Structure formats: structure tokens, C-alpha cells
mmCIF file with all atom_site columns, C-alpha atoms in Angstrom:
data_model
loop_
_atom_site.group_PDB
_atom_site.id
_atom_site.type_symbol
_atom_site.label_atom_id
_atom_site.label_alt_id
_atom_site.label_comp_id
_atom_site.label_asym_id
_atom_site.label_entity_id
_atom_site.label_seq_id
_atom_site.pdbx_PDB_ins_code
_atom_site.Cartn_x
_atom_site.Cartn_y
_atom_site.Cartn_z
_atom_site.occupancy
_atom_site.B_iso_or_equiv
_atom_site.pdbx_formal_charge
_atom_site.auth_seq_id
_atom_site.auth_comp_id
_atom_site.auth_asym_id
_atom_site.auth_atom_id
_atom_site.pdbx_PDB_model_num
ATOM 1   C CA . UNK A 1 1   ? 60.245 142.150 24.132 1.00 39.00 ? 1   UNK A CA 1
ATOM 2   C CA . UNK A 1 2   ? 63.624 141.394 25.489 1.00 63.00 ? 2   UNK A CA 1
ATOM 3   C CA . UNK A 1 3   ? 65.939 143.747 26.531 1.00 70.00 ? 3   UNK A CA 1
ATOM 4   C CA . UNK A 1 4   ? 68.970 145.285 24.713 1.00 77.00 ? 4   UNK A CA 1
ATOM 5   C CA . UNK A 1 5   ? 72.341 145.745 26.176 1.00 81.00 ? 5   UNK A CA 1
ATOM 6   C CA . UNK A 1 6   ? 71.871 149.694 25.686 1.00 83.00 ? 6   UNK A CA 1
ATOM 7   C CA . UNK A 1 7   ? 68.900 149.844 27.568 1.00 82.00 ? 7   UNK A CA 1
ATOM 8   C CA . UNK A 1 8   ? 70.632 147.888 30.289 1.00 92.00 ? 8   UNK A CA 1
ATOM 9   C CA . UNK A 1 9   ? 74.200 149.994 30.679 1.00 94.00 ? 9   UNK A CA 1
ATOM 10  C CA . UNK A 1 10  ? 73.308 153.295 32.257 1.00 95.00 ? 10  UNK A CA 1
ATOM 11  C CA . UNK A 1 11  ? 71.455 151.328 35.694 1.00 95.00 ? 11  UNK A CA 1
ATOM 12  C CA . UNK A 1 12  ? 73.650 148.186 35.115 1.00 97.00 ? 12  UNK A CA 1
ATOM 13  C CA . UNK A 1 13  ? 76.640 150.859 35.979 1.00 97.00 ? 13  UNK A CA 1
ATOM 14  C CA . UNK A 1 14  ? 74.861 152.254 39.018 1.00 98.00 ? 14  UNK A CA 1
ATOM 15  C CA . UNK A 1 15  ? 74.379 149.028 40.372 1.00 98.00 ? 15  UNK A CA 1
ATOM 16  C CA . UNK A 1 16  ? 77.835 148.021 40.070 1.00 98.00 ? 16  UNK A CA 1
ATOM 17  C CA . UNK A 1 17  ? 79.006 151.419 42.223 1.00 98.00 ? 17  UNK A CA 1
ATOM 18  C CA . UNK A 1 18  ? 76.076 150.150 44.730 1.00 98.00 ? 18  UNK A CA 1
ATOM 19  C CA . UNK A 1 19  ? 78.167 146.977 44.930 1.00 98.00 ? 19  UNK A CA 1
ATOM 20  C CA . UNK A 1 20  ? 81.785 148.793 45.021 1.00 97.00 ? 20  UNK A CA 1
ATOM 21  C CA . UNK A 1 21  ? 81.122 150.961 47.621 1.00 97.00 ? 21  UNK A CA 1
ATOM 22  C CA . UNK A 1 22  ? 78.669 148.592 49.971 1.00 97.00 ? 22  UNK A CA 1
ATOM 23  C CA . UNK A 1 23  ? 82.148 146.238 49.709 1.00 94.00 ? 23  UNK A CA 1
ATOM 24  C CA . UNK A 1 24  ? 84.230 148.819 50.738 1.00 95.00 ? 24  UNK A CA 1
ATOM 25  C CA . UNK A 1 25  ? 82.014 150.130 53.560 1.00 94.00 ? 25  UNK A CA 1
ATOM 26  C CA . UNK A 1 26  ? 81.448 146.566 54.609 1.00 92.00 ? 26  UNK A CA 1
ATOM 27  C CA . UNK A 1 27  ? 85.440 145.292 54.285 1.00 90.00 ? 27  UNK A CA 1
ATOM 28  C CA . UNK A 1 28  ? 86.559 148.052 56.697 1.00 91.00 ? 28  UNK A CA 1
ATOM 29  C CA . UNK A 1 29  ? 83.315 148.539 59.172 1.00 92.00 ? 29  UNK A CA 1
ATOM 30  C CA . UNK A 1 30  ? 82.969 144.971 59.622 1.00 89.00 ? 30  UNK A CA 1
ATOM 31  C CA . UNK A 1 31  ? 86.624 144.053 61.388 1.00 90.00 ? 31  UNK A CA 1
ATOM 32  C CA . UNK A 1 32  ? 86.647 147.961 63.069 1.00 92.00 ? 32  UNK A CA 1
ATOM 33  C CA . UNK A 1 33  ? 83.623 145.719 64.761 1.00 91.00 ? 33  UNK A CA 1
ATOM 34  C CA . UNK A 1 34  ? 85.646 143.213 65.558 1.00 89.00 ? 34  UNK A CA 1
ATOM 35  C CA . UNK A 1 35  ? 83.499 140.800 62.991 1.00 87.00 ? 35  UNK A CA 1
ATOM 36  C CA . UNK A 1 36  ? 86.452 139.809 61.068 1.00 85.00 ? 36  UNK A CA 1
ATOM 37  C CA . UNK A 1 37  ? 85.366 136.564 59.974 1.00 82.00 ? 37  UNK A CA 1
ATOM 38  C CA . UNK A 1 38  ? 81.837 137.426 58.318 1.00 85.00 ? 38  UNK A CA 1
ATOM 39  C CA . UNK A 1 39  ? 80.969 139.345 55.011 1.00 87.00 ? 39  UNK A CA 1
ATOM 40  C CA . UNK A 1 40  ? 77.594 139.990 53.471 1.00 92.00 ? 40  UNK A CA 1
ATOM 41  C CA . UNK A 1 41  ? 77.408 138.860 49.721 1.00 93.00 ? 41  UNK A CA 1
ATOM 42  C CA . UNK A 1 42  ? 75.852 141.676 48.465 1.00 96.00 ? 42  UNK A CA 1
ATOM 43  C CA . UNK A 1 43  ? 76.844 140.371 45.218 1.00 96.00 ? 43  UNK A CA 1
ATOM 44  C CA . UNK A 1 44  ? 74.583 137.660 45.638 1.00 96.00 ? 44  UNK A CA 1
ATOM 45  C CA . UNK A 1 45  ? 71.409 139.890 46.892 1.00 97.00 ? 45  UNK A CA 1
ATOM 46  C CA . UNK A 1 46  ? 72.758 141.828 42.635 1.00 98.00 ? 46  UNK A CA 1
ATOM 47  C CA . UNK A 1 47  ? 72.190 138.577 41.001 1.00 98.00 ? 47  UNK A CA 1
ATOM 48  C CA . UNK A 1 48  ? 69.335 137.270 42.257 1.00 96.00 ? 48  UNK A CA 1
ATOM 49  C CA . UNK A 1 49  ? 67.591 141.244 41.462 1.00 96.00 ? 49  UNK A CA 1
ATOM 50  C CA . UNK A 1 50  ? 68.532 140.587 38.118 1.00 95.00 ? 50  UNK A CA 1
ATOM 51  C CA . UNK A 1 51  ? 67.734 137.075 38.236 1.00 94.00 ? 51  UNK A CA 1
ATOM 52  C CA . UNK A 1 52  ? 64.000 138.088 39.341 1.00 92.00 ? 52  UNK A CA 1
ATOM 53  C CA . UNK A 1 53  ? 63.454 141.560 37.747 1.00 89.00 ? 53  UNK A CA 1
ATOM 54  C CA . UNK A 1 54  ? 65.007 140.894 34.356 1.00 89.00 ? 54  UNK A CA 1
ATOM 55  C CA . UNK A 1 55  ? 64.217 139.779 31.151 1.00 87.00 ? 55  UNK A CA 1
ATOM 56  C CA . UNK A 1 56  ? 67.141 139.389 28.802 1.00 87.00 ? 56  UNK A CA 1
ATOM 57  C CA . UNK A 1 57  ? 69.599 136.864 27.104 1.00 88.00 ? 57  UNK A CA 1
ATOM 58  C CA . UNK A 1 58  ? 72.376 138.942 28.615 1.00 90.00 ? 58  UNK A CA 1
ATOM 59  C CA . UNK A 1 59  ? 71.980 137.856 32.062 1.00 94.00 ? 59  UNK A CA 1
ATOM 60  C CA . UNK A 1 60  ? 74.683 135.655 32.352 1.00 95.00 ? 60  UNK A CA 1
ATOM 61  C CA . UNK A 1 61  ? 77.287 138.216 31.089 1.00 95.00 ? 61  UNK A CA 1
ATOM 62  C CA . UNK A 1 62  ? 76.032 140.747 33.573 1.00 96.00 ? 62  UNK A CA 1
ATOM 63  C CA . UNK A 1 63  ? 76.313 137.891 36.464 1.00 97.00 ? 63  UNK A CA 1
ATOM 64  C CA . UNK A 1 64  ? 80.141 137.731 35.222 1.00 97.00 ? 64  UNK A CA 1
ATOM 65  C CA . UNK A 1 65  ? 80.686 141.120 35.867 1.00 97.00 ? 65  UNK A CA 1
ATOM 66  C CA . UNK A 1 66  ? 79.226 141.238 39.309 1.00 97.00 ? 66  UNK A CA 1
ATOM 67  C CA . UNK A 1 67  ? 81.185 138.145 40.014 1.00 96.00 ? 67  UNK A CA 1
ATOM 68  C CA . UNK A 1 68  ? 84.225 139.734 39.070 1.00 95.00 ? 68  UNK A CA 1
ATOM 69  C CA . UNK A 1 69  ? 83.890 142.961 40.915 1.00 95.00 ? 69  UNK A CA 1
ATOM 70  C CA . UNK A 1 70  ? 82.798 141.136 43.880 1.00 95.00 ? 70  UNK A CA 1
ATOM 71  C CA . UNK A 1 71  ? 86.216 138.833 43.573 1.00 92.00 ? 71  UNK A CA 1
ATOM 72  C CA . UNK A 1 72  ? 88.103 142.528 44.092 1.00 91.00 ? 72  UNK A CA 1
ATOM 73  C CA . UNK A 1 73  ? 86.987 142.217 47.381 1.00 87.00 ? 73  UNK A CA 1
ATOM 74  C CA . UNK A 1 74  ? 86.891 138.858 48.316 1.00 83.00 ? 74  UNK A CA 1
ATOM 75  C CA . UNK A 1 75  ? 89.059 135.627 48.127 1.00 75.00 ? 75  UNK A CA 1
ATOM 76  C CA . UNK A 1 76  ? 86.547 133.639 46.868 1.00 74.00 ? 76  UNK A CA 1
ATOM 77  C CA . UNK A 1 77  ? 86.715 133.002 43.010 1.00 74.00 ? 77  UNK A CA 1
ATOM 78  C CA . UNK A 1 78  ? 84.337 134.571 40.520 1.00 87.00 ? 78  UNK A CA 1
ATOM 79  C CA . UNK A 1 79  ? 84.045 131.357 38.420 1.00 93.00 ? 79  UNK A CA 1
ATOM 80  C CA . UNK A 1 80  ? 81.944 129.560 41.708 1.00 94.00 ? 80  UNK A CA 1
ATOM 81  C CA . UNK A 1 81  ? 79.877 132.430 41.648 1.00 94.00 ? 81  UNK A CA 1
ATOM 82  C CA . UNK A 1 82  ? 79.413 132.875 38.241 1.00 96.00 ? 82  UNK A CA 1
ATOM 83  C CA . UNK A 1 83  ? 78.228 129.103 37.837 1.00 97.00 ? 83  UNK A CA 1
ATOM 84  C CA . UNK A 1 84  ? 75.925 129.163 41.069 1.00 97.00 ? 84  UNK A CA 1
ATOM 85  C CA . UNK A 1 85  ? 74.513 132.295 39.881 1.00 97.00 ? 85  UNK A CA 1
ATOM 86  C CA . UNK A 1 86  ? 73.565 131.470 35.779 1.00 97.00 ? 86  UNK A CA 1
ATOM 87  C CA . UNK A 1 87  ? 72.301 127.592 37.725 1.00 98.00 ? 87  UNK A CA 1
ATOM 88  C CA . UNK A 1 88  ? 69.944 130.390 40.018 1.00 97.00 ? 88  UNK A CA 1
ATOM 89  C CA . UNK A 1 89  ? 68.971 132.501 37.595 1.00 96.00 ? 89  UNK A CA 1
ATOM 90  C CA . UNK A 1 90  ? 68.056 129.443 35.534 1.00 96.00 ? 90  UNK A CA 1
ATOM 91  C CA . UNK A 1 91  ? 65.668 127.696 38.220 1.00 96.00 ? 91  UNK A CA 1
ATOM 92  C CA . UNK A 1 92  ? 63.999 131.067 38.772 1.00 94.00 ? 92  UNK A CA 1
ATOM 93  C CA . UNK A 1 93  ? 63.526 131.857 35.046 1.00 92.00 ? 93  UNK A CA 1
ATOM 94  C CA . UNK A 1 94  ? 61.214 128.616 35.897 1.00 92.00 ? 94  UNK A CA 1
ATOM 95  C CA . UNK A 1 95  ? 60.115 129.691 38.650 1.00 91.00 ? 95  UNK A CA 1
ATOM 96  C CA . UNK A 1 96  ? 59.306 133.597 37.944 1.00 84.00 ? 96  UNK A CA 1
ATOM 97  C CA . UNK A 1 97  ? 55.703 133.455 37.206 1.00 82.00 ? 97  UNK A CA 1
ATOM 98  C CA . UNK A 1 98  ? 54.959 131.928 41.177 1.00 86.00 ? 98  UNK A CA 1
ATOM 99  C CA . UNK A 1 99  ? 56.856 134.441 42.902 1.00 80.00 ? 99  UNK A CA 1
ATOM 100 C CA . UNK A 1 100 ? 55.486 137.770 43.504 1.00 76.00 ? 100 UNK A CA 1
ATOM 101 C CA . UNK A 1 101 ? 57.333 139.825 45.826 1.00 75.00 ? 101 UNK A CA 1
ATOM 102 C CA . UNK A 1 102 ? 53.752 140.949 47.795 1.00 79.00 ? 102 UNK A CA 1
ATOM 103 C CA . UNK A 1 103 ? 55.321 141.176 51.249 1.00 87.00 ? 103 UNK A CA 1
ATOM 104 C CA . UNK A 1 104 ? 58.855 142.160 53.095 1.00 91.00 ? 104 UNK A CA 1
ATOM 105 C CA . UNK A 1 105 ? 58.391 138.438 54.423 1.00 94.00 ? 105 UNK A CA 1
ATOM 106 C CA . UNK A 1 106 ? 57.820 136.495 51.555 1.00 92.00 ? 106 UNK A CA 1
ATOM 107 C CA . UNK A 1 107 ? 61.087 138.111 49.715 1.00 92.00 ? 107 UNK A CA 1
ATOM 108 C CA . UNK A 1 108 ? 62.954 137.165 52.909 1.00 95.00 ? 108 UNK A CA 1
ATOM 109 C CA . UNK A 1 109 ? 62.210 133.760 52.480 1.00 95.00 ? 109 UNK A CA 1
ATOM 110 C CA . UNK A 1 110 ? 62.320 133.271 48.956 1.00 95.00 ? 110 UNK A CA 1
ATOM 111 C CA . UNK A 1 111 ? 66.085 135.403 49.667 1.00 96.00 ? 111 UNK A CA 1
ATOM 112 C CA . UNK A 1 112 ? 67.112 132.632 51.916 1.00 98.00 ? 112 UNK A CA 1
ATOM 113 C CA . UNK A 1 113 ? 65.752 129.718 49.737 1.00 97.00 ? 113 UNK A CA 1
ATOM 114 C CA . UNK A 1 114 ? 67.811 130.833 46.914 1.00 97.00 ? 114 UNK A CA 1
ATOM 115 C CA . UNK A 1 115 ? 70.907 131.490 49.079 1.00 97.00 ? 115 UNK A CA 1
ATOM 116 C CA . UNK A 1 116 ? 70.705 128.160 50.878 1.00 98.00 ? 116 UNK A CA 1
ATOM 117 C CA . UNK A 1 117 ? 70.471 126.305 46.897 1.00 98.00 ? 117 UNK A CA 1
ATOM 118 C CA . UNK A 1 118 ? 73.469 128.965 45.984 1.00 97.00 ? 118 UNK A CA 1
ATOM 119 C CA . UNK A 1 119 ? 75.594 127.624 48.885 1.00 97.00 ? 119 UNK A CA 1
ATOM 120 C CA . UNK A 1 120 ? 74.851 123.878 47.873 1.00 97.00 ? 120 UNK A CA 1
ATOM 121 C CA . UNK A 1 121 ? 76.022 124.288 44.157 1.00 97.00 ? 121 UNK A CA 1
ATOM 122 C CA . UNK A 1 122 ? 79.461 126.570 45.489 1.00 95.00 ? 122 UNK A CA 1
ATOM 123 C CA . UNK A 1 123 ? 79.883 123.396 47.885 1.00 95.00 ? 123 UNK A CA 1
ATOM 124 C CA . UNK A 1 124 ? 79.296 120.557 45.587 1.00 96.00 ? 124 UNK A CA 1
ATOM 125 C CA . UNK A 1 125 ? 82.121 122.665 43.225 1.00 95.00 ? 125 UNK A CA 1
ATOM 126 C CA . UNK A 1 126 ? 84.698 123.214 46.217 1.00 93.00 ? 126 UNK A CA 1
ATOM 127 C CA . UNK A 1 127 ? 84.309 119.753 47.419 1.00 94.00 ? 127 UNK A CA 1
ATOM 128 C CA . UNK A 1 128 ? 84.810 118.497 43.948 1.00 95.00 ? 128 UNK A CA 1
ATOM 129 C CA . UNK A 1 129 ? 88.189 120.557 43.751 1.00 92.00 ? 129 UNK A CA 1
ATOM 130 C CA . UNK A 1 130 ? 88.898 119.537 47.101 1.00 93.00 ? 130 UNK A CA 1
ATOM 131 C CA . UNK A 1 131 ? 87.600 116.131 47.913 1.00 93.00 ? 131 UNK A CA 1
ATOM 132 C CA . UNK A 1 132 ? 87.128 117.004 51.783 1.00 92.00 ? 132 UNK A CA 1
ATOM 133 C CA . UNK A 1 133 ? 84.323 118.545 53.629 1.00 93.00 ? 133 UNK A CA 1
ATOM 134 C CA . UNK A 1 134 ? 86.309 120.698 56.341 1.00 93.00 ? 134 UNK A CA 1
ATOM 135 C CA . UNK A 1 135 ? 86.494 123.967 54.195 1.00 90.00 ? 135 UNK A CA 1
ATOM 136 C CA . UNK A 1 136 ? 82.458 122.918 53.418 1.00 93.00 ? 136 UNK A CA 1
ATOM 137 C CA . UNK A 1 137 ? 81.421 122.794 57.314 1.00 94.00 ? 137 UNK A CA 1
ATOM 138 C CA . UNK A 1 138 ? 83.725 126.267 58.215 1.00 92.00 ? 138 UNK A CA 1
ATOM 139 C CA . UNK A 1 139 ? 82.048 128.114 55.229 1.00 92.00 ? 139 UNK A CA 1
ATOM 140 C CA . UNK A 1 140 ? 78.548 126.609 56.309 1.00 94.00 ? 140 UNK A CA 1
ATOM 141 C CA . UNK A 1 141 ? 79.162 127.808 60.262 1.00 93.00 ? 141 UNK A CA 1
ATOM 142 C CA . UNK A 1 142 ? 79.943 131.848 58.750 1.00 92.00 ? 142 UNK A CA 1
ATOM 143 C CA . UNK A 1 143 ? 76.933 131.213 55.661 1.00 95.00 ? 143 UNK A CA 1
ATOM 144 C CA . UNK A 1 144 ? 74.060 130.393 58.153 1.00 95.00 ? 144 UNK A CA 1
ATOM 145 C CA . UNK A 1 145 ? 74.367 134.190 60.129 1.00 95.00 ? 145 UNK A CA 1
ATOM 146 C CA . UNK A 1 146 ? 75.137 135.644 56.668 1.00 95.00 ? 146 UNK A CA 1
ATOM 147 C CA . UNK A 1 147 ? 72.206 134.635 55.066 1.00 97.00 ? 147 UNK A CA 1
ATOM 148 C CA . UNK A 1 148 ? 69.803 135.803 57.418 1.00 97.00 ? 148 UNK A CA 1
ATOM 149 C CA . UNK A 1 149 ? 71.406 139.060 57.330 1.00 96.00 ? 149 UNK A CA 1
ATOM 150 C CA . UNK A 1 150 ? 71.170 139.244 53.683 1.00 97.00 ? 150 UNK A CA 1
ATOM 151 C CA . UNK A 1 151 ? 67.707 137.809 53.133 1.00 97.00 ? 151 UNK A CA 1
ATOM 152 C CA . UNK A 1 152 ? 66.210 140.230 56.487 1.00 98.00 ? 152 UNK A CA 1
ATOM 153 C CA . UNK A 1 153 ? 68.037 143.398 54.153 1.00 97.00 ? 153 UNK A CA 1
ATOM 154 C CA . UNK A 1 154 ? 67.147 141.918 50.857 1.00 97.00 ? 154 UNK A CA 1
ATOM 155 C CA . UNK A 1 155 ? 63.162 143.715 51.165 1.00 96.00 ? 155 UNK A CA 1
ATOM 156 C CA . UNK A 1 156 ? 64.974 147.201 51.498 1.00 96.00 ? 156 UNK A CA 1
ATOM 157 C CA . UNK A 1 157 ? 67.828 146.425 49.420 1.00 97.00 ? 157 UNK A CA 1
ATOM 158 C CA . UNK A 1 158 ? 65.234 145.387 46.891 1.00 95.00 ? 158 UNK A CA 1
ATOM 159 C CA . UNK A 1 159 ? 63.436 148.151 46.493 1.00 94.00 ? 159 UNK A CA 1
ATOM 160 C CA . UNK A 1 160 ? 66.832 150.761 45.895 1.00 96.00 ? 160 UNK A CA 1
ATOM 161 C CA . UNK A 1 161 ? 67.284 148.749 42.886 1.00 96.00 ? 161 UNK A CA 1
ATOM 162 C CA . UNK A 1 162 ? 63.936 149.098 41.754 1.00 93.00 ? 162 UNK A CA 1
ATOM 163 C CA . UNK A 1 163 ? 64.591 152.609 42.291 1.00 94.00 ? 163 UNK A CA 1
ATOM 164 C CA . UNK A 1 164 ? 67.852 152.451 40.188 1.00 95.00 ? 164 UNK A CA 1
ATOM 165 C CA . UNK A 1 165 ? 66.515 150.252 37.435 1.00 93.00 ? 165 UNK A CA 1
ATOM 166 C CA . UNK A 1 166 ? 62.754 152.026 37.306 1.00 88.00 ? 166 UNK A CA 1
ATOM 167 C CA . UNK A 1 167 ? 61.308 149.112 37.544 1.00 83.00 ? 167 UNK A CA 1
ATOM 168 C CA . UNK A 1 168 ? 57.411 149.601 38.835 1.00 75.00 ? 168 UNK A CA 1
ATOM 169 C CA . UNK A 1 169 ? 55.724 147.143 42.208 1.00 66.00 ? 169 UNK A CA 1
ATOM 170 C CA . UNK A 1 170 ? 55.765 143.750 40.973 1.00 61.00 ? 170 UNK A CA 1
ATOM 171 C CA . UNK A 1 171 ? 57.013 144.334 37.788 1.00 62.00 ? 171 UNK A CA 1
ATOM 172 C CA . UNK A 1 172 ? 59.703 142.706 35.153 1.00 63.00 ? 172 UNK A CA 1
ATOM 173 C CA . UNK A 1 173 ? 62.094 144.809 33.580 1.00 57.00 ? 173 UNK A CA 1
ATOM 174 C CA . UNK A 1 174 ? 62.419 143.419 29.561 1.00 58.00 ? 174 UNK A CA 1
ATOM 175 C CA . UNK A 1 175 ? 58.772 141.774 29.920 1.00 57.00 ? 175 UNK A CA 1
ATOM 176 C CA . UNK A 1 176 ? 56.562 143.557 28.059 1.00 52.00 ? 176 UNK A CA 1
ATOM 177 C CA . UNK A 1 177 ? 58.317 146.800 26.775 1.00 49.00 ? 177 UNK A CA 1
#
């Protein structure tokens, strides 16, 4: 059974403060660090959770709002995101019956796999809009250290948001309820 957008609202809300507040904390600790240049997309670590954990036909309306709470604190557009995320959650809706999160390692990898085909669809869409590569290679030189970041906290960050969402080891929220 899928499901419903009631049953979704109450951790959907939680997650979103997750996302507020790790944006704030991370938009004034990271230049106090001197790392001006560099953000981590938690927003990104959000949508592929739901992407992986949940079964419903709202999925692309929730990846809108992330997209747009993430574009608060960032300069990047939410539309980018929002098409590179629904494309995501659409090859791992394929893809969800292989992956089994059994190990801290394998959900690193499978974290960068994803972000790597995330950062090819945002760059195919920017270098349609701007028919040059330059803004492609700058973004790629700050992605690569960002990524590995995310994807080495993804494991941890993972399992709070089974925590919020009650979601049990392995398990799909929406599968079988």
C-alpha cells in the first residue's frame, strides 16, 4: 500500500527543520573555517532518503519542497535540483529491489554513485543554458571533495532519518503497510 500525504506530514516536517538548521550551521561554520567556497548538499543526502526509503506517488512534490528550502540557502536554483532529483528517484525506483543498505560502505558508494549521476544531469542542464563548460569544470573542482564528504556522512546521516521517519533496518516506508 502506498503512502498518503497525512501519514507523510508530521516526519516530512522534521526533516525539513533537519535541513534548515544543518544549512544554517553549515553557511556560517564553514567560512568561520575559512572554507568559503564549499557547501555540503544536505539536500541532496534528503532526496535520495526519500528516494530509497519511500514508497509514494508524492515523491516528486516532496523533492520540490526540499529543493526550495535548500534554494534559501544557496544560489543554485531549485528547478536543477528538482529535475536531477525526480530523474534519481526515478532510476532508483528501478533500481530499489538490488540495493540493500547492509553495510556503512556499501551506502557510501551507492551515495557517491548517485551524486556523481546527479551532478551529470545539473551539468548537461547548465551547459544547455549556458553553452560553455567553464562554470561545468569550477563546479566539478568544489563537487569532487563535496561528495565524498556527503557520501562518508550519508551512513550516519542515514540512520537519523530512519529514526525520524520510523522506518525499521532495511526497510521501505509505504511498502507493505
Amino acid at each position: 500500500m502506498k503512502l498518503k500525504i497525512s501519514q507523510i506530514i508530521p516526519s516530512f516536517i522534521i526533516t525539513i527543520l533537519v535541513l534548515i538548521v544543518l544549512e544554517i550551521l553549515i553557511t556560517t561554520l564553514l567560512p568561520i573555517l575559512g572554507i568559503e567556497h564549499y557547501r555540503l548538499p544536505f539536500n541532496i543526502l534528503i532526496i535520495l532518503f526519500l528516494a530509497f526509503k519511500l514508497e509514494t506517488p508524492f515523491i516528486a512534490c516532496l523533492i520540490l519542497v526540499v529543493q526550495l528550502f535548500y534554494s534559501i540557502f544557496s544560489v543554485e536554483g531549485w528547478a536543477y535540483g528538482t529535475f536531477a532529483g525526480i530523474i534519481v528517484c526515478i532510476i532508483i525506483s528501478y533500481l530499489r529491489d538490488m540495493l540493500h543498505f547492509d553495510s556503512k560502505l556499501f551506502t557510501v558508494f551507492v551515495t557517491q554513485i548517485f551524486q556523481v549521476v546527479w551532478f551529470i544531469i545539473v551539468s548537461f542542464l547548465i551547459y544547455l543554458r549556458l553553452g560553455t563548460t567553464e562554470y561545468i569544470l569550477l563546479k566539478l573542482a568544489r563537487f569532487l571533495p563535496e561528495s565524498i564528504v556527503i557520501s562518508l556522512i550519508a551512513p550516519f546521516f542515514f540512520m537519523l532519518l530512519d529514526q525520524i521517519w520510523r522506518i525499521k533496518e532495511g526497510g521501505v516506508l509505504g511498502e507493505n503497510d
